[in-house]
XYZ file of C-alpha atoms in Angstrom:
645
model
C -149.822 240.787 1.879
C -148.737 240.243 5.318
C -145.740 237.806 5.845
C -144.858 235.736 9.070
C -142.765 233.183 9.951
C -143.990 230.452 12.087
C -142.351 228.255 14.091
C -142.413 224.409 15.394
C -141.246 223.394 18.511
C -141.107 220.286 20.895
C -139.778 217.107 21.854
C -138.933 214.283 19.377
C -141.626 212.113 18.114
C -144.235 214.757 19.461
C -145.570 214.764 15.845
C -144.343 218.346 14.533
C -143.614 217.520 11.261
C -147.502 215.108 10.849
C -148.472 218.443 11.895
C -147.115 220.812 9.381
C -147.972 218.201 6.147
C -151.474 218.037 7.681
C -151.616 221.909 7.373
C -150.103 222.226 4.220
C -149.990 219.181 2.693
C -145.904 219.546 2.178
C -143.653 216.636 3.914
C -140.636 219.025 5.001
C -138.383 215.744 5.599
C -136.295 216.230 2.461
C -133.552 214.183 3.662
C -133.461 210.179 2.722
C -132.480 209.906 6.413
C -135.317 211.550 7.888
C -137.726 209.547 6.057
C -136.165 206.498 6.054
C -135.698 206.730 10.274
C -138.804 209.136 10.742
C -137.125 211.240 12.552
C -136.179 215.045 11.715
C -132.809 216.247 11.493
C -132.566 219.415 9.803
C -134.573 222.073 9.403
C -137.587 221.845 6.800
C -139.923 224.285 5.615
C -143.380 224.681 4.251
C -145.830 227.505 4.038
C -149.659 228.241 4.357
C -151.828 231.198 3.177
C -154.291 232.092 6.515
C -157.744 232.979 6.004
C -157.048 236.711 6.567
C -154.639 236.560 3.715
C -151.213 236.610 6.259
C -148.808 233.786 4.368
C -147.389 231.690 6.819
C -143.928 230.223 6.784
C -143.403 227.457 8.602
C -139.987 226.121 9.532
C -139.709 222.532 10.758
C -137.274 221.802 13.836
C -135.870 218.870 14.878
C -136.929 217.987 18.752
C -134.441 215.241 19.146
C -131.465 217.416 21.762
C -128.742 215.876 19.620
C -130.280 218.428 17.017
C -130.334 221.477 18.492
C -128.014 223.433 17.121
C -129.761 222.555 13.717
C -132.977 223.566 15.692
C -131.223 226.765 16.720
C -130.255 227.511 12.979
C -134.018 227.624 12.495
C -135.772 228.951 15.057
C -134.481 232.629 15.377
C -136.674 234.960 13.522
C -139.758 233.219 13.667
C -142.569 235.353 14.561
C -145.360 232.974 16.062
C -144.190 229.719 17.723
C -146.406 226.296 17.725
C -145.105 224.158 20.685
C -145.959 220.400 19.868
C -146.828 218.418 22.989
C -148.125 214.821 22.540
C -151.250 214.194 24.247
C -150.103 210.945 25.511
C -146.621 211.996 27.013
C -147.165 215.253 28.006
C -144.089 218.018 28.344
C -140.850 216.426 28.088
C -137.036 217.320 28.751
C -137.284 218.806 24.884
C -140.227 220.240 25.543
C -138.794 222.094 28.092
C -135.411 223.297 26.716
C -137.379 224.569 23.745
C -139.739 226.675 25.578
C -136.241 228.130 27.095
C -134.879 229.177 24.385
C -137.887 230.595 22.799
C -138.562 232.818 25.716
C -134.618 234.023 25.634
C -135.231 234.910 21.843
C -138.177 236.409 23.396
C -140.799 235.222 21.149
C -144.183 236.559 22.198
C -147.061 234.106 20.228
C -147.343 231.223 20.384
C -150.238 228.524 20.310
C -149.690 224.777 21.890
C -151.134 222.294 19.672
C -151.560 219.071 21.616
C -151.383 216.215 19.008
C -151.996 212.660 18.810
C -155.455 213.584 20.166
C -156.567 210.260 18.670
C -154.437 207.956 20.529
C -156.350 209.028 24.216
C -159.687 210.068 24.876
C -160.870 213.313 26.212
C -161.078 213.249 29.546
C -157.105 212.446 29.268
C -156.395 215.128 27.310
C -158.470 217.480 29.556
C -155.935 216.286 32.458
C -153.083 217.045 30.203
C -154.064 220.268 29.196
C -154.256 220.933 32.760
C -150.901 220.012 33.622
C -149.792 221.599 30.278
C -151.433 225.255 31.615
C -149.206 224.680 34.975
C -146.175 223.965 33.295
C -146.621 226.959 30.811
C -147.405 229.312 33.756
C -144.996 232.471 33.947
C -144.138 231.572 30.198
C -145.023 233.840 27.200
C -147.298 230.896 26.638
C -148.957 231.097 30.002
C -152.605 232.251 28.237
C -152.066 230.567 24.430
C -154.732 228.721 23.331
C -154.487 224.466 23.589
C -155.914 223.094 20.590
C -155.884 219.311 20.533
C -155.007 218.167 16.740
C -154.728 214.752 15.469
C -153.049 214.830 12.128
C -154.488 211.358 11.481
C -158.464 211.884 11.902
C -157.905 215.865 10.818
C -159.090 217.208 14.748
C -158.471 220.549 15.084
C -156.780 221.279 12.190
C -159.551 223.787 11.476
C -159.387 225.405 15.007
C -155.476 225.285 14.844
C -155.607 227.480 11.533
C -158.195 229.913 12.861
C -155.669 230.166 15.940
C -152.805 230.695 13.449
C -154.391 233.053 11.880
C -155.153 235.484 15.103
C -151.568 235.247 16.534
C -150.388 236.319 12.919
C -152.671 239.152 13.313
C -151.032 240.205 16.345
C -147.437 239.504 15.351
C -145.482 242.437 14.752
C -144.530 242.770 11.055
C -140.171 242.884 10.699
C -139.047 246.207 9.432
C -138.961 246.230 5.561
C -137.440 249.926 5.674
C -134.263 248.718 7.307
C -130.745 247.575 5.801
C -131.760 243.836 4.319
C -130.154 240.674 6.340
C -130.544 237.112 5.412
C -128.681 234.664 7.785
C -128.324 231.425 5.547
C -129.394 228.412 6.358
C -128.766 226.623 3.606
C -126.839 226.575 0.464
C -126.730 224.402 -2.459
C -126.536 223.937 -6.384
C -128.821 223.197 -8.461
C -128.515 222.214 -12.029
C -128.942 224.374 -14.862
C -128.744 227.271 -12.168
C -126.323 227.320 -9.691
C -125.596 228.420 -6.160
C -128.649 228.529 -4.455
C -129.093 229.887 -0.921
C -132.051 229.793 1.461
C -133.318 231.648 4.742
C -135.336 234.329 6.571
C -134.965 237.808 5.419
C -135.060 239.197 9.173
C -135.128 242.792 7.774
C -135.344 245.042 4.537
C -135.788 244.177 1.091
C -133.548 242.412 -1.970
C -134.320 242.357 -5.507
C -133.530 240.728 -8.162
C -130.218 242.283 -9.906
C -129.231 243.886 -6.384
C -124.931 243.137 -5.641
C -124.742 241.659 -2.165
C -121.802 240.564 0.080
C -121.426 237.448 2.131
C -120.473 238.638 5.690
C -118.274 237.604 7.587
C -116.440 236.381 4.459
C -116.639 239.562 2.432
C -117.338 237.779 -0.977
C -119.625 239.787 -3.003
C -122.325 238.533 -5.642
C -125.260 239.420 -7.872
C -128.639 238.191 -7.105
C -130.018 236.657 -10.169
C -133.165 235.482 -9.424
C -135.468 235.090 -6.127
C -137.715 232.476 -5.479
C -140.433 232.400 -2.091
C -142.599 229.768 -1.590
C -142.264 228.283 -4.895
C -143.053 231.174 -7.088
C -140.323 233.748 -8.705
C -140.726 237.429 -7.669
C -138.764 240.558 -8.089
C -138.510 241.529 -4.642
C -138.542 239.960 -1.336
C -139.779 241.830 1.618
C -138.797 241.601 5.891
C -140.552 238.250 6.853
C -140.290 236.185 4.068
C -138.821 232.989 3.472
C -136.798 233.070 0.278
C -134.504 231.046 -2.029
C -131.723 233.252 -4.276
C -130.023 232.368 -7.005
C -126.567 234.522 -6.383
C -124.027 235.200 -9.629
C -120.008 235.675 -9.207
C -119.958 232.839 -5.770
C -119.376 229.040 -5.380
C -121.727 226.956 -3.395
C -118.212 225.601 -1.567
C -117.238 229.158 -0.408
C -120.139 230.175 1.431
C -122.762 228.029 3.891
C -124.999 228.068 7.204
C -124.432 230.821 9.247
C -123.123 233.646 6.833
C -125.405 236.699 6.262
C -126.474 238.357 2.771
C -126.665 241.890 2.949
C -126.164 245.185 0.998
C -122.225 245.850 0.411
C -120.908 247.767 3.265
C -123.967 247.304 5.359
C -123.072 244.691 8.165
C -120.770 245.039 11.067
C -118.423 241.497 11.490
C -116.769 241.276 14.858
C -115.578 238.342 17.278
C -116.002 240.890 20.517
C -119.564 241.051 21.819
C -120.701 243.090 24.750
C -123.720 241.109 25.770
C -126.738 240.647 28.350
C -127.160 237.421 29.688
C -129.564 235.730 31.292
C -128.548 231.925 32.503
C -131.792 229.670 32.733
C -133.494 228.896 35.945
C -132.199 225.477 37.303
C -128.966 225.476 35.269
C -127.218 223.350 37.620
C -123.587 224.074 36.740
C -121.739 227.374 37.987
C -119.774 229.044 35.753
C -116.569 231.215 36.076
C -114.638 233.617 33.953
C -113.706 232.826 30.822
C -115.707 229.687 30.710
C -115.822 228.468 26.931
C -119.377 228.465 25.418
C -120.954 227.815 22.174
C -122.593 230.990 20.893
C -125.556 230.804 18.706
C -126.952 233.866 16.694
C -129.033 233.508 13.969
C -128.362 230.476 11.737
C -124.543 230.905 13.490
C -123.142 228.641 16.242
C -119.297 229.783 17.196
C -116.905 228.674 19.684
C -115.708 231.160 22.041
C -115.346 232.448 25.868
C -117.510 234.961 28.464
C -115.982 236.735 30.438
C -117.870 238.214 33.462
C -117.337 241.681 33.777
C -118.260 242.390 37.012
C -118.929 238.819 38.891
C -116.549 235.833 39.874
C -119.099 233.465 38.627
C -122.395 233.056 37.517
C -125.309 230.399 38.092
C -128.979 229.608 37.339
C -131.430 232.266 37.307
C -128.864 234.869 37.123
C -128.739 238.244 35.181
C -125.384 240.414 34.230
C -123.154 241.569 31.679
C -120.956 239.620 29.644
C -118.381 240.105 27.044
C -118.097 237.794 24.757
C -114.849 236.558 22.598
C -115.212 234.345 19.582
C -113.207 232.061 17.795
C -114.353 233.475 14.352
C -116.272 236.853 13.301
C -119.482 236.550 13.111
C -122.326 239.219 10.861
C -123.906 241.109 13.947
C -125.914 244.210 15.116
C -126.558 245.440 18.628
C -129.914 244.500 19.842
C -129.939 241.068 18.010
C -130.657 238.004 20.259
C -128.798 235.057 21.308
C -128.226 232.128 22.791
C -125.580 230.431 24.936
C -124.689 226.427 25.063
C -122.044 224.955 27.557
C -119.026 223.836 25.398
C -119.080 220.291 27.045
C -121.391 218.769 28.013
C -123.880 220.292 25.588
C -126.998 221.830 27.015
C -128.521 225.364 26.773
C -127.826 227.328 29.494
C -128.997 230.893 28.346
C -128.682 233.607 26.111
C -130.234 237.590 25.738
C -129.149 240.321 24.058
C -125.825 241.744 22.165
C -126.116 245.159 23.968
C -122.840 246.595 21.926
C -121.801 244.950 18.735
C -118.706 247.184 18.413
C -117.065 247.360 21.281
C -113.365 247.205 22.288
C -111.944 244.756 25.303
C -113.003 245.809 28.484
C -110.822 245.321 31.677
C -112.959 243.735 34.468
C -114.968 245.240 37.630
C -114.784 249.152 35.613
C -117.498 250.981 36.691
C -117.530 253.151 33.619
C -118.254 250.161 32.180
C -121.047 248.960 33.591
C -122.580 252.817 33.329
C -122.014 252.720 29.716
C -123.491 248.961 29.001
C -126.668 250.209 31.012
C -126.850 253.131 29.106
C -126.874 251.407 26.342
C -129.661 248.215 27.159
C -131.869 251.039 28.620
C -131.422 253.820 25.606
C -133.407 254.537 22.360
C -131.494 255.385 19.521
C -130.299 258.917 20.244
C -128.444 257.022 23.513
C -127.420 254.209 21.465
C -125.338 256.464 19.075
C -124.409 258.872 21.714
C -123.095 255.758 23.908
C -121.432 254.488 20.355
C -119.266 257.883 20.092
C -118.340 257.964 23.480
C -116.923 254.250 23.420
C -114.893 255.067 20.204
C -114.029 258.310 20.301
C -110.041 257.986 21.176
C -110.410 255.705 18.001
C -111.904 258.739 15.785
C -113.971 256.695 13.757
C -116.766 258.030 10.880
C -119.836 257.972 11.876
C -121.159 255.633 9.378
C -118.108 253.121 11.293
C -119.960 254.159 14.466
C -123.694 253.292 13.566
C -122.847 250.262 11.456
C -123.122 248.004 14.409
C -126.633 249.477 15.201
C -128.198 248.831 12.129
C -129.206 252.564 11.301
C -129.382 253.797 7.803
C -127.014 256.269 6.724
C -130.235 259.155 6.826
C -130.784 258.160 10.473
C -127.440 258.006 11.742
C -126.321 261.946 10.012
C -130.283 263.182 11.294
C -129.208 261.687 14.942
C -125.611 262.791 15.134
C -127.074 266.533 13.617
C -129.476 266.598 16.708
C -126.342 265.545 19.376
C -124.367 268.125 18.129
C -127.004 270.719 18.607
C -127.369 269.646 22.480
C -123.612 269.549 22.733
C -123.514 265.572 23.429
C -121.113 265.103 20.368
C -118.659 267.406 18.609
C -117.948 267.248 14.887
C -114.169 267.532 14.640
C -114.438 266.507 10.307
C -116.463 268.193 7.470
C -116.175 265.068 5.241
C -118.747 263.566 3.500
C -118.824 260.575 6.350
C -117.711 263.093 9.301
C -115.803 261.886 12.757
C -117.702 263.022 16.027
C -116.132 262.865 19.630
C -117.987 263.254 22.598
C -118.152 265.856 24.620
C -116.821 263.996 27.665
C -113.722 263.048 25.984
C -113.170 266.388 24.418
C -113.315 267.792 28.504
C -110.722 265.172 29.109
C -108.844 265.421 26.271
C -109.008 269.568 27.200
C -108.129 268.729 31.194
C -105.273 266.146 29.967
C -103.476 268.623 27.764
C -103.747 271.621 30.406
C -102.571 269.170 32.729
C -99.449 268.154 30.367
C -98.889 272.021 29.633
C -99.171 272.970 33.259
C -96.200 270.344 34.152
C -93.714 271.794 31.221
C -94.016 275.252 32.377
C -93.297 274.198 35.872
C -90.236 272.454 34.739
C -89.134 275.080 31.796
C -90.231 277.815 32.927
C -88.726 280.027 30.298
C -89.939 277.774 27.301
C -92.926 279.766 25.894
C -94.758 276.014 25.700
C -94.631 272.813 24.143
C -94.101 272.036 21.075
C -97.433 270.886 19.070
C -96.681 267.721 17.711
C -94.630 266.868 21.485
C -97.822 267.939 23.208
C -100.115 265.502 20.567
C -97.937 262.606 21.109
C -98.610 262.539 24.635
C -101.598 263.658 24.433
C -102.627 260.250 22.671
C -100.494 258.345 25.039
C -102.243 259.626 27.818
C -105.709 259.109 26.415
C -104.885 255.677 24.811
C -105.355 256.527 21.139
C -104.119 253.551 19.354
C -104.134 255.329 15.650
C -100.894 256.852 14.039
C -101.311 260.405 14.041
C -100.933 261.141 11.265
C -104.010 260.049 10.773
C -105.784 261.916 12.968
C -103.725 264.986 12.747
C -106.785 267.030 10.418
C -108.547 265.712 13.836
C -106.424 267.098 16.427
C -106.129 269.971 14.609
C -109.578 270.931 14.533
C -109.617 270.160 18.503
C -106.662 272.476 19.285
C -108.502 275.269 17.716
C -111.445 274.585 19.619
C -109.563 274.791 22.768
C -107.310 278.095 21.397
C -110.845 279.623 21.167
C -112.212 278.873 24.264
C -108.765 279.897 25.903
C -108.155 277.030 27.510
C -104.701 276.900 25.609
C -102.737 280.023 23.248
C -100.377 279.691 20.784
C -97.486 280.740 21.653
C -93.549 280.710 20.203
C -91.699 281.560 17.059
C -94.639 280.831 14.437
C -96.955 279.543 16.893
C -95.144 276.766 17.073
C -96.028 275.955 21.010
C -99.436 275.075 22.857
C -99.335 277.779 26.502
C -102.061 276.748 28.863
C -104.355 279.684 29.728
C -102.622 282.730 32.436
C -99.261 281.486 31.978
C -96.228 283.639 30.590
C -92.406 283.605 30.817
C -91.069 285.482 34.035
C -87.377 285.615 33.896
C -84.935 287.520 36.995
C -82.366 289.924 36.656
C -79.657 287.554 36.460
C -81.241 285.840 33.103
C -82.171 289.294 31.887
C -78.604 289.968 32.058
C -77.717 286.523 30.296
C -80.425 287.544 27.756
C -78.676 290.908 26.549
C -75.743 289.720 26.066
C -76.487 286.627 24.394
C -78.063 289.206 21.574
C -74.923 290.513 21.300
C -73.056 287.694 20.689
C -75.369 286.441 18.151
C -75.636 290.039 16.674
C -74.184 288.239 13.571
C -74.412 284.828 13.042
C -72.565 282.703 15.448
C -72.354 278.701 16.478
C -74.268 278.170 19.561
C -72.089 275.496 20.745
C -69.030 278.191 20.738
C -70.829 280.728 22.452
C -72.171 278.778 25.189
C -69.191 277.696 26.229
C -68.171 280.873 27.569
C -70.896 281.118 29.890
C -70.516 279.992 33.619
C -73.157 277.173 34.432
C -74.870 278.882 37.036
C -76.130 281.121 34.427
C -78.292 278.878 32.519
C -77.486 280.543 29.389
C -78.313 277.105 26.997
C -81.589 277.555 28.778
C -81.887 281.690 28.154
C -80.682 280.710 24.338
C -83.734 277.885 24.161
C -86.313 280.882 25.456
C -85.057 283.591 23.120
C -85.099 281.171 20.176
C -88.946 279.982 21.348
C -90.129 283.793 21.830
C -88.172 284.329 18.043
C -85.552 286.589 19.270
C -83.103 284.454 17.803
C -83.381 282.446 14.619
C -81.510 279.252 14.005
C -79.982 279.987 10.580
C -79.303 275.966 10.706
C -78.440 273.895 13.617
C -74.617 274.772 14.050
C -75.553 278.798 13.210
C -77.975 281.192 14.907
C -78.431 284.953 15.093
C -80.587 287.435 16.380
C -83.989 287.694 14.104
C -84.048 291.697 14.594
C -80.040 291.702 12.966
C -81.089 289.530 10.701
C -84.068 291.251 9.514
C -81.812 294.284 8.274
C -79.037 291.760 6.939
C -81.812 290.655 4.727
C -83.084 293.587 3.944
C -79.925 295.336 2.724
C -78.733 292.092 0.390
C -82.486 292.430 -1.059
C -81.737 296.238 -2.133
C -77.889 295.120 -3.071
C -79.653 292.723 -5.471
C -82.108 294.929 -6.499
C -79.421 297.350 -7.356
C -76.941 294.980 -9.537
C -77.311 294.763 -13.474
C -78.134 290.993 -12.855
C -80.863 291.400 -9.753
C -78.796 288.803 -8.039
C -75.925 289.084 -5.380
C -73.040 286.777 -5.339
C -71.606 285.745 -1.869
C -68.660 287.637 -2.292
C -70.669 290.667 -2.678
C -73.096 289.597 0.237
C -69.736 290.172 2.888
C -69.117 293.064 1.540
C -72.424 294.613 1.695
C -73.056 293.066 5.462
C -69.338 293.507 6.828
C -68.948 290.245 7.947
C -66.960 287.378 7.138
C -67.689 284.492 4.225
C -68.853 281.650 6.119
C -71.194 283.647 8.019
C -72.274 285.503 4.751
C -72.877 281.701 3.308
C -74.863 280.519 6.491
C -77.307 283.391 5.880
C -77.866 282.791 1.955
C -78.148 279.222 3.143
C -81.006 280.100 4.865
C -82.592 282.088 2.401
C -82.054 279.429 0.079
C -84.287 276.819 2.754
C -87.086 278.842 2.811
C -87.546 279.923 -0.745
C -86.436 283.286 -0.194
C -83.650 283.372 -2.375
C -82.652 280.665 -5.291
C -79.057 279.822 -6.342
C -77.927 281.002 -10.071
C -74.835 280.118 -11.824
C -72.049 280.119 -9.066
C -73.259 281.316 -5.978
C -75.077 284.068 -6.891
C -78.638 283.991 -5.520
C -81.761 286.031 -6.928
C -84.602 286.769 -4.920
C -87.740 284.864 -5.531
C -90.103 286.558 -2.364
């Protein structure tokens, strides 16, 4: 069976809700308020099964504009729209604003049902229909059928079904094979039962014993029973209007405007990058930063747009906004909206949430702008490929990345697998949820760190290179990353090598220890050449830098000769306060290995350890020391030491 959800619309007292009981025989003025003033004031619903089998549900507005953000709550989603005019008032200020917001939510059927046919005759509601065909002109109503309907003598009730029926045929079914999302527009207790909560499934399906969470709260509970037009089912499907009984949540914690959804599945923000298109006629002008009332699905939040790349913005007008909100809100990027002026209250626009993840933009970027129109114009492969680009100095998964869009985790890994393979993206993970970057940043990232690498050899010449973890930290400065590194370390890691294979950087150093950019070595003149011999002399056996510096004049540089020979690992630092020269020390090592070897205890004490090198204690100690730090040797009773590698 085919589901829809139909939609009234109009100004107060146009007879919407005579309308929908003479269709379905249901009053949907629950409230002792509405019926005792005859007005509506909240949303009501009914439902009727169409001739070609479609089931119609029908939610109830109210039309009075002191209501409309209870309209709002129940308008978005609906698939076919019936605009109520009265036959003997014709469109009103109502009217009117509905018909605005319908076209921003962009609803495409519709029929106009002009009740109270009774009260005139027909060659007044021929002029009216007239009039009502001029006024709907350039609307997505512009061609719907007029069907006059009097809910008191039954006219066109018959007529106004058959209608019903072919718009429901052409409707677009929602998308059942998507995540499931319920925005709430009601919630309640019932006795015997207990929290109850009612809306629109916009997308997917729930069943009965699935866990769900409430976004934006986070509170998770078990669905325990589902009930859709009065009947109990199993599962609900995209499209349906649906009452659930939820397990493990109070009635007081959760209410209008929070989203059901799998756990894990929903993206809550307060930072929308959105399209907006202000109203024709809107007569106020609006600058940046002007507060608003945002509405999304059964939502209405307080925030601020600012106007990315305009001083102000007025009626009829088209640009990109970003959006701040007072609260987080349950969102996905394509999802529509609507915008009301904080005070006084009116509708003033509304359009699309182009990026539902973004960061804070600075104002009048170009790269910007590129991106957001990348991103209204793409399909999904730009959508995801825009989405890795904005967040890729923040190295996030890829299910973090898509979770915004609404993709399942199947069509986010078989769209990131087919970026990769055109080069757009670049895996730099081999988890189970990987982390992509995209190939623009990873040429920046590349032209920042030659860049950084180019500027230390120019001002130490005779370094080898920078050290690694020097050259991350400002790499991330540089690029803005935001995330401790050592979080992203296993990241930059995998990067380096990239760029150590293409040759854009070598290792370089004692170890590797030091990023070179491409073509560059250490040159050193005669004079340092000089410096350079004779500094392996002095530290033929270990020796304190500090003393052997000294001796040097200052034109010689030699603390900068000592820093190169212990980079190219000519000489090793034994500890801070010793060094020696690596070759020297190689043989010192190996002849207290064999001395060990040799004794009836395979150890060496560190009397025996002067002896065998011909030097003195403390320099004797500085070099088991050593040994001992890197798990070459291990201390035994005393100070003997045994070799362990």
């Amino acid at each position: 069976m085919k589901h829809i959800i139909v939609g009234t619309a109009g100004h107060i007292d146009h007879g919407k809700t005579s309308l929908i009981k003479a269709l379905t025989g249901t009053n949907t003025d629950r409230l002792a308020e509405e019926q005792r003033r005859g007005i509506t004031i909240d949303i009501g619903f009914a439902y009727i099964d169409l001739p070609s089998g479609t089931r119609a549900g029908i939610v109830d507005v109210p039309g009075h504009e002191r209501f409309i953000r209870n309209m709002l709550a129940g308008i978005s989603g609906v698939d076919v729209v019936i605009l109520v005019v009265a036959a003997d008032e014709g469109i009103m200020p109502q009217t009117r604003e509905h018909l605005d917001i319908l076209s921003l939510l962009e609803v495409k059927n519709g029929i106009v049902a002009l009740t109270k046919a009774d009260m005139v005759d027909d060659a007044w509601i021929e002029l009216v229909s007239e009039e009502l065909r001029a006024g709907l002109a350039g609307t997505f109503l512009a061609e719907a059928p007029i069907v006059p309907f009097s809910s008191v003598t039954g006219r066109g009730r018959e007529e106004l079904i058959r209608m019903l029926d072919l718009a429901a045929q052409e409707a677009v079914e929602k998308k059942a094979d998507m995540m499931p999302r319920l925005p709430i527009d009601r919630a309640f207790v019932l006795s015997g039962i207990g929290t109850v909560v009612t809306g629109t499934l916009v997308e997917g399906r729930i069943s009965v014993g699935d866990m769900v969470e409430i976004y934006p709260k986070g509170l998770t509970a078990k669905v325990r029973s589902i009930e859709s037009h009065g009947s109990g089912c199993e599962t609900i499907g995209a499209g349906q209007r649906t009452a659930i009984n939820l397990t493990g949540v109070r009635k007081e914690d959760i209410g209008r405007g929070d989203v059901i959804a799998l756990p894990g599945t929903m993206h809550t923000t307060n930072i929308l990058d959105c399209k907006l298109r202000l109203i024709d006629g809107v007569e106020r002008t609006f600058g940046n930063r002007a507060r608003i009332r945002f509405h999304h699905g059964t939502n209405e939040v307080i925030g601020r747009m600012v106007l990315l790349n305009e001083e102000k913005a007025s009626g009829g007008d088209e640009l990109f906004v970003q959006v701040l909100l007072e609260r987080e809100i349950a969102v996905r990027t394509g999802d529509r909206y609507i915008l009301r002026s904080y005070s006084p209250v009116s509708t003033i626009g509304g359009g699309t949430v182009v990026d539902a993840g973004p960061a804070r933009h600075k104002r009048f970027k170009e790269d910007v702008m590129e991106g957001l129109s990348k991103i209204e114009s793409g399909e999904a492969f730009q959508l995801v490929e825009q989405s890795v680009l904005s967040h890729s100095a923040d190295f996030y998964t890829l299910s973090k990345l898509v979770l915004p869009l609404g993709f399942s985790p199947e069509e986010a890994t078989a769209i990131a697998a087919e970026l990769v393979s055109e080069g757009a993206i670049i895996s730099v993970s081999e988890d189970r949820d990987p982390v992509y970057i995209h190939r623009d940043f990873y040429d920046s990232l590349a032209d920042t760190a030659i860049a950084l690498l180019s500027a230390h050899h120019d001002k130490h010449p005779l370094e080898p290179g920078m050290n690694k973890e020097e050259l991350r930290v400002r790499l991330a400065h540089k690029l803005k990353i935001e995330r401790a590194l050592g979080e992203i370390r296993p990241y930059f890691k995998v990067i380096e090598d990239r760029l150590t294979k293409e040759g854009a950087v070598y290792e370089a150093g004692s170890g590797g220890s030091t990023f070179a950019a491409r073509g560059f070595s250490v040159k050193v003149n005669n004079t340092q050449q000089q410096v350079a011999a004779r500094l392996m002399r002095d530290f033929a056996v270990p020796a304190t830098p500090f003393e052997v510096l000294k001796d040097y004049e200052k034109s010689e540089k030699a603390d900068v000769v000592f820093k190169m020979l212990v980079s190219a690992g000519k000489i090793t630092k034994l500890s801070p306060e010793t060094a020696q020269d690596a070759e020297k020390l190689a043989h010192m090592v190996k002849a207290l290995r064999e001395a060990a070897a040799a004794s009836p205890d395979r150890n060496i004490a560190l009397g025996a350890a002067r002896d065998v090198l011909g030097i003195s204690r403390k320099q004797a100690l500085a070099i088991l020391e050593y040994l001992d730090k890197n798990k070459i040797t291990k201390k035994k009773i005393g100070d003997a030491r045994i070799f362990i590698k």
